[in-house]
C-alpha cells in the first residue's frame, strides 16, 4: 500500500493530468484534494484527447475509484456536464464519488469573480470560474456544502443566510440585480437529486482503502507558485496545491502520505499575471509555445513561456517535501541547439539562491543562466532512460542536482506510452 501525492511544482499545467493517468493504472483510488474547475488536465488516450476540469484524471482507467475530496470547490453544473461528456464518450463514471463536505460554487461566486477582477486596478487574471469567492465563503462560514443540496430545508436556510450577505453587496456596490432564492433553490436541489448517489464520507472511503492495503494517488491541481501561502501572492489561486494541502483536502493524516512526486515541465510556463523571471519574450519563447501547444486548457489563453527555473523548483522541493520528480514535455526542447537553466537570480548585484518572498524583489531579479548543449533529436519514441541521448540525460541530471531531488519519471509526449520510468512510484 502506498499513498502518493502528485503536485505541480511551477505555475500549473505541468502535465499532472497525464502523469496521474499513467500512474492510475497502478492506483486503486485517485483523489482530487483542492481547487475546482479552474484546473484543466489534458489526458490523451489513444486517439482521444480528454480535458478534465473537476473529475480526477484516474477516471480514464477502468476500475479505479475516483474521489472529489472535501477540499475541492465543486460547481455542480460543471460536474454534471463533465459526467455527461465522459458517459457520451463511453467512459464509465460509476466509480466517481464526491465528498459531502466539499463546498459548492454557486452562480454568485462566478459573477463575483468576474466583477472583482474587472474592478481591481491590477489584474490577477483569474479563470473567472468563481473559485476565489467560493473559498472566501467557506472561510466566512456561509458556504454551501454538497450535503446541503440534498435537503430542501437546509438549502433554503443556507441560501437565506448567504443571499442576505451577497445580494446587497452585488446590488449596492456592483449595480447587479442579485440572485433569487427560489430559482437557486430549484436548480440546486435538482443537482442534489442527480448527485446524491455519489455523495459520500470520502475520508472514510480513503481510510478503508488504506486498511485494505490499496494504492492511493492524490492528484493536485494548479501548482506550488499558485499556492495561497507559498505562491507569488497575490497572483495565486485560493487553495493549497502544495502537498501539505493534500491531507486536509482528502481527509487523511499528513503522516499517511508516503511519497510526494513533483510534476515539473522541462521549461517554465505561466498563465495569468504576475512576475516570471525566466520568461522569454523572443523567438525561443514562441517556439516553446508552439511546440508545447502552450494554450490554456480552461481559458484558451496563450501561456507565457520561459527557461527552466531551478530557483523556483528548488523552492517547490522544499515547501512540498518532494521525494521525486516527474519531468514532462522534455520532447518540446528537441530542436534546440542550446538550453538554458536559471540556477540563481541576480538582484541589485547580489546573487540569490532562494526564491524571494517580496514580489518587488522578484520583479527586479534577472536570471543567472547555465547553458547546456541540446540533443537535437526526436525523443518522442524513447522508451527507456538508456535510449535518451547523453545530452538529454545530462540535462535531467543537471536539473536533479540543482533541485536536490531525484528524477523518477520522464515524459516525452502526451500519450501514455511516451513515459519513461526510472524508478517505480507506486509499488505493484
Ligand atoms: P496539467 O494541468 O498539469 O494537467 O497540464 P495541462 O494538461 O494543462 O497541460 C499539459 C499539456 O501538455 C497537455 O496538453 C498534455 O497533453 C501535454 N503533455 C503532457 N506531457 C507531455 C509531454 O511529455 N510532451 C508533450 N509534447 N506534451 C505533453
Ligand atoms: P491546472 O490544474 C494554470 C491561475 C489563473 C490565475 C490564478 C488565479 O490546470 O494546472 P483562479 O481562477 O484560480 O482564482 O485564478 O491562477 N490558474 C492556473 N494556471 N493552471 C491551472 O490549473 C490554474 N488554475 C488557476 O490563470 O493566474
Ligand atoms: Mg492545466
Coordinates of C-alpha atoms and ligand atoms in Angstrom, one line a residue:
X1 CA 0.0 0.0 0.0
X2 CA 1.3 3.4 -1.0
X3 CA -0.2 6.8 -0.7
X4 CA 1.4 9.2 -3.2
X5 CA 0.7 12.9 -3.6
X6 CA 1.3 14.3 -7.0
X7 CA 1.8 18.1 -7.1
X8 CA 2.5 20.8 -9.6
X9 CA 5.9 22.4 -8.9
X10 CA 5.6 25.6 -11.1
X11 CA 2.6 27.8 -12.1
X12 CA 0.3 24.9 -13.1
X13 CA -0.1 23.0 -16.3
X14 CA 2.9 20.8 -15.7
X15 CA 1.3 17.7 -17.1
X16 CA -0.3 16.5 -13.8
X17 CA -3.2 15.0 -15.7
X18 CA -1.0 12.9 -18.0
X19 CA 1.1 11.6 -15.1
X20 CA -1.9 10.9 -13.0
X21 CA -3.5 9.0 -15.8
X22 CA -0.3 6.9 -16.3
X23 CA 0.0 6.1 -12.6
X24 CA -3.7 5.5 -12.3
X25 CA -3.3 2.1 -13.9
X26 CA -1.4 1.1 -10.7
X27 CA -3.6 3.1 -8.3
X28 CA -6.9 1.8 -6.8
X29 CA -8.1 5.2 -5.7
X30 CA -7.4 8.7 -7.2
X31 CA -8.4 11.7 -5.2
X32 CA -8.6 15.4 -6.2
X33 CA -7.9 17.4 -2.9
X34 CA -8.2 21.1 -3.8
X35 CA -9.1 23.7 -6.4
X36 CA -12.0 23.4 -8.7
X37 CA -12.8 23.7 -12.4
X38 CA -10.1 26.4 -12.7
X39 CA -7.9 23.3 -13.4
X40 CA -7.6 21.9 -16.9
X41 CA -6.0 18.5 -17.1
X42 CA -5.5 17.2 -20.6
X43 CA -5.1 13.4 -21.0
X44 CA -4.5 11.7 -24.3
X45 CA -5.7 8.1 -24.5
X46 CA -5.2 6.5 -28.0
X47 CA -6.7 8.9 -30.5
X48 CA -8.9 10.7 -28.0
X49 CA -8.0 13.8 -26.0
X50 CA -9.9 14.4 -22.7
X51 CA -10.0 17.7 -21.0
X52 CA -10.8 17.2 -17.3
X53 CA -11.6 20.1 -15.0
X54 CA -13.1 18.6 -11.9
X55 CA -13.1 14.9 -12.2
X56 CA -9.8 13.2 -11.3
X57 CA -7.7 12.1 -14.2
X58 CA -7.9 8.5 -12.9
X59 CA -11.4 8.3 -14.4
X60 CA -9.9 7.1 -17.7
X61 CA -8.5 4.0 -16.1
X62 CA -11.2 1.3 -15.7
X63 CA -11.7 0.0 -12.2
X64 CA -10.1 3.0 -10.5
X65 CA -12.2 4.6 -7.8
X66 CA -12.2 8.4 -8.2
X67 CA -12.9 10.9 -5.4
X68 CA -13.5 14.6 -5.4
X69 CA -12.3 15.4 -1.9
X70 CA -13.7 17.8 0.7
X71 CA -11.0 20.4 -0.1
X72 CA -12.3 20.9 -3.7
X73 CA -14.9 23.5 -4.5
X74 CA -17.5 21.9 -6.8
X75 CA -19.5 23.6 -9.4
X76 CA -22.4 21.1 -9.8
X77 CA -23.3 22.4 -13.2
X78 CA -19.8 21.7 -14.5
X79 CA -19.6 18.4 -12.7
X80 CA -22.9 17.2 -14.3
X81 CA -21.8 18.3 -17.8
X82 CA -18.3 16.7 -17.4
X83 CA -20.0 13.5 -16.3
X84 CA -22.3 13.6 -19.3
X85 CA -19.4 14.2 -21.7
X86 CA -17.5 11.3 -20.3
X87 CA -20.5 9.0 -20.5
X88 CA -21.2 10.0 -24.1
X89 CA -17.6 9.1 -24.9
X90 CA -18.2 5.6 -23.4
X91 CA -16.2 6.2 -20.2
X92 CA -17.8 4.8 -17.1
X93 CA -18.3 7.2 -14.2
X94 CA -19.9 4.7 -11.9
X95 CA -16.8 4.9 -9.7
X96 CA -16.9 8.6 -9.1
X97 CA -17.6 9.8 -5.5
X98 CA -17.9 13.4 -4.2
X99 CA -17.3 14.4 -0.6
X100 CA -20.5 15.6 1.1
X101 CA -18.2 18.1 2.8
X102 CA -17.0 19.8 -0.4
X103 CA -18.1 23.4 -0.8
X104 CA -20.3 24.3 -3.7
X105 CA -19.5 27.0 -6.3
X106 CA -22.8 29.0 -6.8
X107 CA -23.7 31.4 -9.7
X108 CA -23.0 34.4 -7.4
X109 CA -19.4 33.2 -7.0
X110 CA -18.8 33.2 -10.7
X111 CA -20.4 36.6 -11.1
X112 CA -18.3 38.0 -8.1
X113 CA -15.1 36.5 -9.5
X114 CA -15.6 38.4 -12.8
X115 CA -16.8 41.6 -11.2
X116 CA -14.0 41.7 -8.7
X117 CA -11.4 41.1 -11.4
X118 CA -12.9 43.9 -13.6
X119 CA -12.9 46.3 -10.6
X120 CA -9.3 45.6 -9.5
X121 CA -6.9 48.2 -10.8
X122 CA -4.3 45.4 -11.2
X123 CA -5.4 42.0 -12.6
X124 CA -4.8 38.5 -11.2
X125 CA -6.1 37.0 -14.5
X126 CA -8.3 34.5 -12.7
X127 CA -10.1 31.9 -14.7
X128 CA -13.4 33.5 -13.8
X129 CA -14.9 30.3 -12.5
X130 CA -15.9 31.5 -9.1
X131 CA -13.1 29.6 -7.3
X132 CA -11.8 32.5 -5.1
X133 CA -15.3 33.7 -4.0
X134 CA -16.4 30.1 -3.1
X135 CA -13.3 29.6 -0.9
X136 CA -13.9 33.0 0.7
X137 CA -17.5 32.0 1.6
X138 CA -16.1 28.7 3.0
X139 CA -13.8 30.7 5.3
X140 CA -16.5 33.3 6.1
X141 CA -18.6 30.2 7.2
X142 CA -21.5 31.0 5.0
X143 CA -20.6 28.4 2.4
X144 CA -23.0 25.8 1.0
X145 CA -21.7 22.2 1.1
X146 CA -22.6 19.3 -1.2
X147 CA -24.6 17.7 1.6
X148 CA -26.9 20.8 1.8
X149 CA -28.0 20.2 -1.8
X150 CA -29.8 17.1 -0.6
X151 CA -32.1 18.8 1.9
X152 CA -34.7 21.5 0.8
X153 CA -34.9 22.9 4.4
X154 CA -31.2 23.1 4.9
X155 CA -30.5 24.6 1.4
X156 CA -33.2 27.2 1.9
X157 CA -31.8 28.3 5.3
X158 CA -28.3 28.4 3.8
X159 CA -29.4 30.5 0.9
X160 CA -31.2 32.9 3.2
X161 CA -28.0 33.5 5.0
X162 CA -25.7 33.8 2.0
X163 CA -28.0 35.9 -0.1
X164 CA -28.6 38.3 2.8
X165 CA -24.8 38.8 2.6
X166 CA -24.2 38.8 -1.2
X167 CA -27.4 40.5 -2.7
X168 CA -26.9 43.9 -1.0
X169 CA -23.2 43.7 -2.0
X170 CA -24.0 42.9 -5.6
X171 CA -26.8 45.5 -5.8
X172 CA -25.2 48.4 -4.0
X173 CA -21.5 48.0 -4.9
X174 CA -21.7 46.5 -8.4
X175 CA -25.2 47.5 -9.6
X176 CA -26.0 43.8 -10.3
X177 CA -29.7 42.7 -9.8
X178 CA -28.7 40.0 -7.4
X179 CA -30.0 36.4 -7.2
X180 CA -33.4 34.9 -6.5
X181 CA -33.6 32.3 -3.7
X182 CA -36.4 30.4 -5.3
X183 CA -34.6 30.0 -8.6
X184 CA -31.4 28.9 -7.0
X185 CA -33.3 26.5 -4.7
X186 CA -35.0 24.8 -7.6
X187 CA -31.9 24.5 -9.7
X188 CA -29.5 23.3 -6.9
X189 CA -31.9 20.9 -5.4
X190 CA -32.1 19.3 -8.8
X191 CA -28.3 18.9 -8.8
X192 CA -28.6 17.5 -5.3
X193 CA -31.0 14.8 -6.6
X194 CA -28.7 14.0 -9.5
X195 CA -25.6 13.8 -7.5
X196 CA -26.9 12.3 -4.2
X197 CA -25.9 8.7 -5.1
X198 CA -22.3 9.9 -5.5
X199 CA -22.1 11.8 -2.2
X200 CA -20.1 10.1 0.5
X201 CA -17.9 10.5 3.5
X202 CA -14.9 10.2 1.3
X203 CA -12.4 10.5 4.1
X204 CA -13.9 7.2 5.5
X205 CA -13.6 5.6 2.0
X206 CA -9.9 6.6 1.8
X207 CA -9.4 5.2 5.4
X208 CA -10.9 1.9 4.4
X209 CA -8.9 1.7 1.2
X210 CA -5.7 2.2 3.3
X211 CA -6.9 -0.6 5.7
X212 CA -7.2 -2.9 2.7
X213 CA -3.7 -2.1 1.6
X214 CA -4.7 -0.3 -1.6
X215 CA -2.7 2.3 -3.6
X216 CA -3.9 5.8 -3.4
X217 CA -3.0 8.7 -5.6
X218 CA -3.7 12.3 -4.5
X219 CA -3.9 14.5 -7.7
X220 CA -3.1 18.1 -7.2
X221 CA -4.4 20.9 -9.3
X222 CA -2.6 24.2 -10.0
X223 CA 1.0 24.4 -8.8
X224 CA 3.3 25.5 -6.0
X225 CA 3.7 29.0 -7.2
X226 CA -0.1 29.4 -7.3
X227 CA -0.4 28.3 -3.7
X228 CA -2.2 30.8 -1.5
X229 CA 0.5 30.5 1.2
X230 CA 3.7 29.7 -0.8
X231 CA 2.9 31.2 -4.2
X232 CA 3.6 34.6 -5.7
X233 CA 0.8 36.2 -3.7
X234 CA -1.5 37.9 -4.7
X235 CA -1.1 36.4 -8.1
X236 CA -2.2 33.0 -6.8
X237 CA -5.2 30.8 -6.6
X238 CA -7.3 30.4 -3.3
X239 CA -6.2 27.0 -2.1
X240 CA -3.1 25.0 -1.1
X241 CA -2.0 22.9 -4.1
X242 CA 1.2 22.1 -2.2
X243 CA 1.5 18.6 -0.6
X244 CA 0.5 19.9 2.8
X245 CA -2.9 20.7 1.4
X246 CA -3.5 17.1 0.4
X247 CA -4.0 15.8 3.9
X248 CA -6.9 18.1 5.0
X249 CA -8.2 18.3 1.4
X250 CA -8.6 14.5 1.3
X251 CA -9.3 13.8 4.9
X252 CA -6.0 11.9 5.7
X253 CA -3.3 12.4 8.3
X254 CA -0.1 14.0 7.0
X255 CA 1.9 11.0 8.2
X256 CA -0.2 8.8 5.9
X257 CA 1.3 10.3 2.8
X258 CA 4.3 8.1 1.8
X259 CA 5.7 9.9 -1.2
X260 CA 5.4 13.3 -2.9
X261 CA 6.0 13.5 -6.6
X262 CA 6.6 16.9 -8.1
X263 CA 5.5 17.2 -11.7
X264 CA 7.7 19.6 -13.5
X265 CA 7.9 20.9 -17.1
X266 CA 11.4 20.8 -18.7
X267 CA 10.9 24.6 -19.0
X268 CA 8.5 27.1 -17.3
X269 CA 5.1 28.4 -18.2
X270 CA 2.6 30.7 -16.5
X271 CA -1.0 31.8 -17.4
X272 CA -2.3 34.9 -15.9
X273 CA -0.5 37.9 -14.4
X274 CA 2.5 38.2 -12.0
X275 CA 6.3 38.2 -12.2
X276 CA 8.2 35.5 -14.0
X277 CA 12.0 36.0 -14.1
X278 CA 13.0 33.4 -16.7
X279 CA 10.2 34.4 -19.1
X280 CA 11.3 34.6 -22.8
X281 CA 9.8 37.3 -24.9
X282 CA 11.7 36.2 -28.0
X283 CA 11.6 33.6 -30.8
X284 CA 12.7 30.8 -28.5
X285 CA 9.7 31.6 -26.2
X286 CA 7.4 31.5 -29.2
X287 CA 9.0 28.2 -30.4
X288 CA 8.4 26.6 -27.0
X289 CA 4.8 27.9 -27.0
X290 CA 4.1 26.3 -30.4
X291 CA 6.0 23.0 -29.9
X292 CA 4.4 22.6 -26.4
X293 CA 1.0 23.8 -27.6
X294 CA 1.0 26.1 -24.7
X295 CA -2.5 27.5 -24.8
X296 CA -4.7 27.2 -21.6
X297 CA -6.9 24.1 -21.3
X298 CA -9.5 26.1 -19.4
X299 CA -9.5 29.5 -20.9
X300 CA -7.5 29.1 -24.2
X301 CA -5.1 31.9 -23.2
X302 CA -1.6 31.7 -24.7
X303 CA 0.7 30.6 -21.8
X304 CA 3.8 32.7 -21.1
X305 CA 6.9 30.6 -21.7
X306 CA 10.5 30.6 -20.3
X307 CA 13.5 28.5 -19.5
X308 CA 13.6 26.0 -16.6
X309 CA 13.9 27.9 -13.4
X310 CA 15.8 25.8 -10.8
X311 CA 15.4 28.5 -8.1
X312 CA 11.7 28.1 -8.3
X313 CA 11.7 24.3 -8.4
X314 CA 14.2 24.1 -5.6
X315 CA 11.7 26.2 -3.6
X316 CA 8.9 23.8 -4.6
X317 CA 11.1 20.8 -3.5
X318 CA 11.4 22.4 -0.1
X319 CA 7.8 23.5 0.6
X320 CA 6.3 20.2 -0.7
X321 CA 8.9 17.9 0.7
X322 CA 9.3 16.3 -2.7
X323 CA 10.6 12.7 -2.8
X324 CA 10.8 12.5 -6.6
X325 CA 10.3 14.5 -9.9
X326 CA 8.3 13.6 -12.9
X327 CA 9.8 15.7 -15.7
X328 CA 7.4 16.4 -18.5
X329 CA 7.4 17.8 -22.1
X330 CA 11.1 17.1 -22.5
X331 CA 10.5 16.5 -26.2
X332 CA 9.4 20.1 -26.7
X333 CA 13.1 21.1 -26.3
X334 CA 14.2 18.6 -29.1
X335 CA 15.1 21.1 -31.7
X336 CA 17.2 23.5 -29.6
X337 CA 20.9 23.8 -30.1
X338 CA 21.5 25.1 -26.6
X339 CA 19.2 25.0 -23.5
X340 CA 19.4 27.4 -20.6
X341 CA 18.6 26.7 -16.9
X342 CA 18.2 29.5 -14.4
X343 CA 20.4 28.5 -11.5
X344 CA 20.1 31.7 -9.4
X345 CA 18.8 35.2 -9.5
X346 CA 20.7 38.4 -9.5
X347 CA 19.2 41.2 -7.5
X348 CA 20.9 44.6 -7.4
X349 CA 24.3 43.0 -7.7
X350 CA 23.6 40.2 -5.2
X351 CA 23.2 36.5 -6.1
X352 CA 20.0 34.9 -4.7
X353 CA 19.9 31.1 -4.4
X354 CA 16.5 31.1 -2.8
X355 CA 13.1 32.2 -4.1
X356 CA 12.3 35.6 -2.6
X357 CA 9.0 36.4 -0.8
X358 CA 8.9 40.1 -1.9
X359 CA 7.4 40.4 -5.4
X360 CA 9.1 43.8 -5.8
X361 CA 12.4 42.0 -5.4
X362 CA 11.3 39.1 -7.7
X363 CA 10.3 41.7 -10.4
X364 CA 13.8 43.1 -10.4
X365 CA 15.5 39.7 -10.4
X366 CA 17.4 38.7 -13.5
X367 CA 18.2 35.1 -14.1
X368 CA 21.7 33.7 -13.8
X369 CA 21.8 31.0 -16.5
X370 CA 23.8 27.9 -17.1
X371 CA 23.9 26.8 -20.7
X372 CA 23.7 23.2 -21.6
X373 CA 24.0 21.5 -25.0
X374 CA 20.8 20.5 -26.7
X375 CA 20.3 17.0 -28.2
X376 CA 18.6 17.9 -31.5
X377 CA 17.0 14.6 -31.8
X378 CA 13.4 13.4 -31.7
X379 CA 12.7 12.0 -28.2
X380 CA 9.0 11.1 -28.8
X381 CA 9.7 7.4 -29.4
X382 CA 12.2 6.9 -26.5
X383 CA 11.2 4.0 -24.2
X384 CA 14.0 3.8 -21.7
X385 CA 16.4 6.1 -19.9
X386 CA 19.3 4.4 -21.7
X387 CA 17.7 5.3 -25.0
X388 CA 17.9 9.1 -24.2
X389 CA 20.8 10.9 -25.9
X390 CA 23.6 11.8 -23.5
X391 CA 22.8 15.5 -23.7
X392 CA 19.2 14.8 -22.6
X393 CA 20.4 12.6 -19.7
X394 CA 22.9 15.4 -18.9
X395 CA 20.0 17.9 -18.8
X396 CA 17.9 15.7 -16.5
X397 CA 20.9 15.1 -14.2
X398 CA 21.6 18.8 -14.1
X399 CA 18.0 19.6 -13.1
X400 CA 18.0 16.9 -10.4
X401 CA 21.3 18.2 -8.9
X402 CA 20.1 21.8 -9.0
X403 CA 16.7 21.0 -7.4
X404 CA 18.1 18.4 -5.0
X405 CA 15.6 15.7 -5.9
X406 CA 15.7 12.5 -8.0
X407 CA 14.0 12.2 -11.4
X408 CA 11.7 9.2 -11.3
X409 CA 9.6 9.7 -14.4
X410 CA 10.3 11.4 -17.7
X411 CA 7.6 12.2 -20.2
X412 CA 8.4 12.6 -23.9
X413 CA 5.0 13.1 -25.4
X414 CA 1.3 13.4 -24.4
X415 CA 0.5 9.7 -24.9
X416 CA 0.6 7.0 -22.2
X417 CA 3.4 5.1 -24.0
X418 CA 5.6 8.2 -24.1
X419 CA 6.6 7.8 -20.5
X420 CA 9.9 6.5 -19.1
X421 CA 10.1 5.2 -15.5
X422 CA 13.5 5.5 -13.9
X423 CA 12.1 4.2 -10.6
X424 CA 8.8 2.6 -9.6
X425 CA 6.5 5.2 -7.9
X426 CA 3.5 3.1 -6.8
X427 CA 4.6 -0.4 -5.6
X428 CA 2.8 -3.1 -7.6
Ligands
LIG1 P1 -2.0 19.9 -16.1 O1 -2.9 21.0 -15.8 O2 -0.8 19.9 -15.1 O3 -2.6 18.5 -16.1 O4 -1.3 20.1 -17.5 P2 -2.2 20.5 -18.8 O5 -3.0 19.4 -19.3 O6 -2.9 21.8 -18.6 O7 -1.0 20.9 -19.8 C1 -0.1 19.9 -20.2 C2 -0.2 19.7 -21.7 O8 1.0 19.0 -22.2 C3 -1.3 18.9 -22.2 O9 -1.8 19.3 -23.4 C4 -0.7 17.4 -22.3 O10 -1.4 16.6 -23.2 C5 0.6 17.8 -22.8 N1 1.7 16.9 -22.4 C6 1.9 16.2 -21.2 N2 3.1 15.6 -21.1 C7 3.7 15.9 -22.3 C8 4.9 15.5 -22.9 O11 5.8 14.9 -22.3 N3 5.2 16.0 -24.1 C9 4.3 16.8 -24.8 N4 4.7 17.2 -26.0 N5 3.1 17.1 -24.4 C10 2.8 16.7 -23.1
LIG2 P1 -4.0 23.3 -13.6 O1 -4.6 22.3 -12.6 C1 -2.5 27.2 -14.6 C2 -4.2 30.6 -12.4 C3 -5.0 31.6 -13.2 C4 -4.7 32.9 -12.4 C5 -4.6 32.4 -10.9 C6 -5.9 32.6 -10.1 O2 -4.6 23.0 -15.0 O3 -2.5 23.3 -13.5 P2 -8.2 31.3 -10.1 O4 -9.3 31.2 -11.2 O5 -7.7 30.0 -9.6 O6 -8.7 32.2 -9.0 O7 -7.0 32.1 -10.8 O8 -4.3 31.0 -11.0 N1 -4.6 29.2 -12.5 C7 -4.0 28.3 -13.2 N2 -2.9 28.4 -14.0 N3 -3.1 26.0 -14.4 C8 -4.1 25.9 -13.5 O9 -4.6 24.7 -13.2 C9 -4.7 27.1 -13.0 N4 -5.7 27.3 -12.1 C10 -5.6 28.6 -11.8 O10 -4.6 31.7 -14.5 O11 -3.4 33.4 -12.7
LIG3 MG1 -3.8 22.6 -16.8

